[in-house]
Coordinates of C-alpha atoms in Angstrom, one line a residue:
X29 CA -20.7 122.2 100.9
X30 CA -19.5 118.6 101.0
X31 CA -20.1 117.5 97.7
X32 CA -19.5 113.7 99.2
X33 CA -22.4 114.3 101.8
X34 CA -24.8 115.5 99.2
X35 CA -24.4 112.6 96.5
X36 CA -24.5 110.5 99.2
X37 CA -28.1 111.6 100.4
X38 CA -28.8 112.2 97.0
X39 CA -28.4 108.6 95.8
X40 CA -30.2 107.2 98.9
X41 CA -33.2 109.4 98.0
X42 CA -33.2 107.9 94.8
X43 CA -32.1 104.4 95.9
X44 CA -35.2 102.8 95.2
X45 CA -36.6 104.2 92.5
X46 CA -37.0 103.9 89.0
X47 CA -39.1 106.2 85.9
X48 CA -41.8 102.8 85.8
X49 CA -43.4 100.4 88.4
X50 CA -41.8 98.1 85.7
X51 CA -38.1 97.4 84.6
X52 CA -38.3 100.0 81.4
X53 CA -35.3 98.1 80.0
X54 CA -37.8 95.9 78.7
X55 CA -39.4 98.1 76.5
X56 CA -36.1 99.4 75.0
X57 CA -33.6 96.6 75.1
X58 CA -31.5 98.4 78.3
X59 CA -30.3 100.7 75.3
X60 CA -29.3 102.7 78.1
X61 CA -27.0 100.8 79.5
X62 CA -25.4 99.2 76.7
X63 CA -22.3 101.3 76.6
X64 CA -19.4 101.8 74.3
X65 CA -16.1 104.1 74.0
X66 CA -17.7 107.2 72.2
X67 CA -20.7 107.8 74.5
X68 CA -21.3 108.5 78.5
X69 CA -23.1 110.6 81.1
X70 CA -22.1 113.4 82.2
X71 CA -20.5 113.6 86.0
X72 CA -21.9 116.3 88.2
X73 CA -19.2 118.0 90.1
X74 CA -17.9 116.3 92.6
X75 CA -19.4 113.3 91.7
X76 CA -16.3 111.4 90.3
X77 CA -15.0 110.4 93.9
X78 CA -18.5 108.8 94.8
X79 CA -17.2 106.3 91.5
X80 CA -14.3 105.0 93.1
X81 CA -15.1 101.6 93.5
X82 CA -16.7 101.4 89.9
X83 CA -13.7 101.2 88.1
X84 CA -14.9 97.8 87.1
X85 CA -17.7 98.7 84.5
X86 CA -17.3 102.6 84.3
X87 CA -14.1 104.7 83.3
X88 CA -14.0 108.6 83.8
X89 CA -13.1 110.4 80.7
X90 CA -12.1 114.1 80.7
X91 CA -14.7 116.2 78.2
X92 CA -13.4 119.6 77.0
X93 CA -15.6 121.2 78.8
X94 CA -14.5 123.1 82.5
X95 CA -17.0 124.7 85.4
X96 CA -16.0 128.8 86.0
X97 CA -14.5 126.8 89.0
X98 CA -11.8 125.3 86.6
X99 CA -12.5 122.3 86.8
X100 CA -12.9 119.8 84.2
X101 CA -16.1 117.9 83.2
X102 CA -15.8 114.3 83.1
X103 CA -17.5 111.8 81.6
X104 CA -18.6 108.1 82.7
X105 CA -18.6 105.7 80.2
X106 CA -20.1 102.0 80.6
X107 CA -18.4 99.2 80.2
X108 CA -22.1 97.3 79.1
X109 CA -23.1 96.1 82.4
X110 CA -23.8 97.9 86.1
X111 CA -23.6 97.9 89.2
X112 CA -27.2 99.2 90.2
X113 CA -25.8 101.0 93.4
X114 CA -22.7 102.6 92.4
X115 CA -24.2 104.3 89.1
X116 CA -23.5 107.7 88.0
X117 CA -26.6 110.7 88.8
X118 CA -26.9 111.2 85.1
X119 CA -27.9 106.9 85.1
X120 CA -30.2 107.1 87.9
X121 CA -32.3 110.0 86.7
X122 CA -32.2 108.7 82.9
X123 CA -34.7 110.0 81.0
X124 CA -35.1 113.2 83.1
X125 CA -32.6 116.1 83.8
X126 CA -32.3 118.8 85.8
X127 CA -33.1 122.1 83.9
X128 CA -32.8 126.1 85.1
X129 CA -35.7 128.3 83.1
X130 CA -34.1 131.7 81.7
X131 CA -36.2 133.2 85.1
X132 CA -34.0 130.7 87.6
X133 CA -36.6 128.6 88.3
X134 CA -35.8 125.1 88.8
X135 CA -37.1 122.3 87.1
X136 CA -37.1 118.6 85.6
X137 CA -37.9 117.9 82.3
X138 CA -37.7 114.5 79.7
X139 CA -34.1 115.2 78.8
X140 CA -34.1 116.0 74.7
X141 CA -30.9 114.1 74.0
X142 CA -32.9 111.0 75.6
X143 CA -35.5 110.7 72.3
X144 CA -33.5 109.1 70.0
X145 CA -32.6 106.1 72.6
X146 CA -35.5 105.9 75.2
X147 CA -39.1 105.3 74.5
X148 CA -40.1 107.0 78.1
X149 CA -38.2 110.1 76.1
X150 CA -39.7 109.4 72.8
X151 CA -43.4 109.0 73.6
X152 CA -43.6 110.5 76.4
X153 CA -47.2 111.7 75.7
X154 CA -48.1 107.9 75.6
X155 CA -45.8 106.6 78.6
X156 CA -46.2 108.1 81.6
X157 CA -42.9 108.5 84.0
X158 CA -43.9 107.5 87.4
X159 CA -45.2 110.9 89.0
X160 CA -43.3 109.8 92.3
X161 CA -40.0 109.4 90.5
X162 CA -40.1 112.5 89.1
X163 CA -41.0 114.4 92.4
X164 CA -37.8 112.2 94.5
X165 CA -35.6 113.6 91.2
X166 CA -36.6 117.2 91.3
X167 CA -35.9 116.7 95.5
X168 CA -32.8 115.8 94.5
X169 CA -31.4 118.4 92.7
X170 CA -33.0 121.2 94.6
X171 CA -30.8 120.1 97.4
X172 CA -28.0 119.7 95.0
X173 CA -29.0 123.2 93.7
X174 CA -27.7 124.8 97.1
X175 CA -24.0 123.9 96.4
X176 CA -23.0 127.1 93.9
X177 CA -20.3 124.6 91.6
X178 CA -23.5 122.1 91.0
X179 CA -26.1 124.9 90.2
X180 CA -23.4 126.3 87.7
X181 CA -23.2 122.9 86.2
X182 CA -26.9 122.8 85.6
X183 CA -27.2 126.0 84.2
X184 CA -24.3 124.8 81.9
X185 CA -26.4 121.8 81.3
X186 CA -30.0 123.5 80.8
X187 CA -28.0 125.1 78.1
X188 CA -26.8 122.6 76.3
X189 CA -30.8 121.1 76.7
X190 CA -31.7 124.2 75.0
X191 CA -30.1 123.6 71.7
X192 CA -31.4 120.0 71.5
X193 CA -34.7 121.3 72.2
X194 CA -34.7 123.2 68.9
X195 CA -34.2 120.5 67.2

């Protein structure tokens, strides 16, 4: 599958929206997007060329991670401020993620790394993710779920969900 083609419908699905009616930075400070050398979001494969002209405010960093496919996973790490339309997946779909039950089912859930940073993550018993968010995220990565490279990644990534969860 073009990888290219996919991200490309995949960020003009999600063009528009955001996890509140309101700007949630306001309730947190942006402490998302206030980034620094030691932390990023992961890159979905494929995803890195989609990044090109974001060289300005985000650098790709290898991890020392790699797909079955060999290749690597990369990391994007903020330089403190954004360009809204050429953000990573991973920033657009902050605090969610894309999860893969032990039965294959596919899912979106408050991504567990998310807590310690986001209040949506934190309390989310108490602040409600905008329903239609979530439903134009979980679009998104069941059409992203059709390329075999991408669904490998998020079982990878439900995964590594998994042991946060346990915390």
């Amino acid at each position: 599958m073009n990888k290219k083609l996919l991200y490309k419908k995949a960020y003009r699905i999600l063009e528009k929206s955001t996890p509140l009616k309101i700007d949630c930075g306001v309730l947190c400070g942006k402490a998302c997007c206030k980034g620094d050398q030691d932390t990023g979001m992961y890159l979905f494969p494929g995803e890195e060329e989609m990044l090109s002209q974001a060289d300005d405010f985000i650098s790709i960093k290898p991890t020392k991670l790699y797909s079955r496919y060999g290749t690597p996973i990369k990391l994007a790490v903020c330089q403190s401020w954004c360009r809204r339309n050429l953000r990573p997946l991973s920033c657009r779909i902050f605090p969610l993620a894309p999860y893969i039950s032990d039965n294959g089912i596919l899912d979106v859930i408050t991504d567990p790394r998310a807590k310690a940073l986001c209040p949506l993550a934190a309390y989310e018993d108490f602040i409600q993710i905008d329903p239609s968010f979530k439903k134009k995220v979980r679009k998104v990565f069941r059409m992203l779920a059709q390329d075999d490279e991408i669904r490998e990644f998020i079982l990878n990534l439900s995964k590594i969900l998994d042991t946060y969860r346990l915390w």
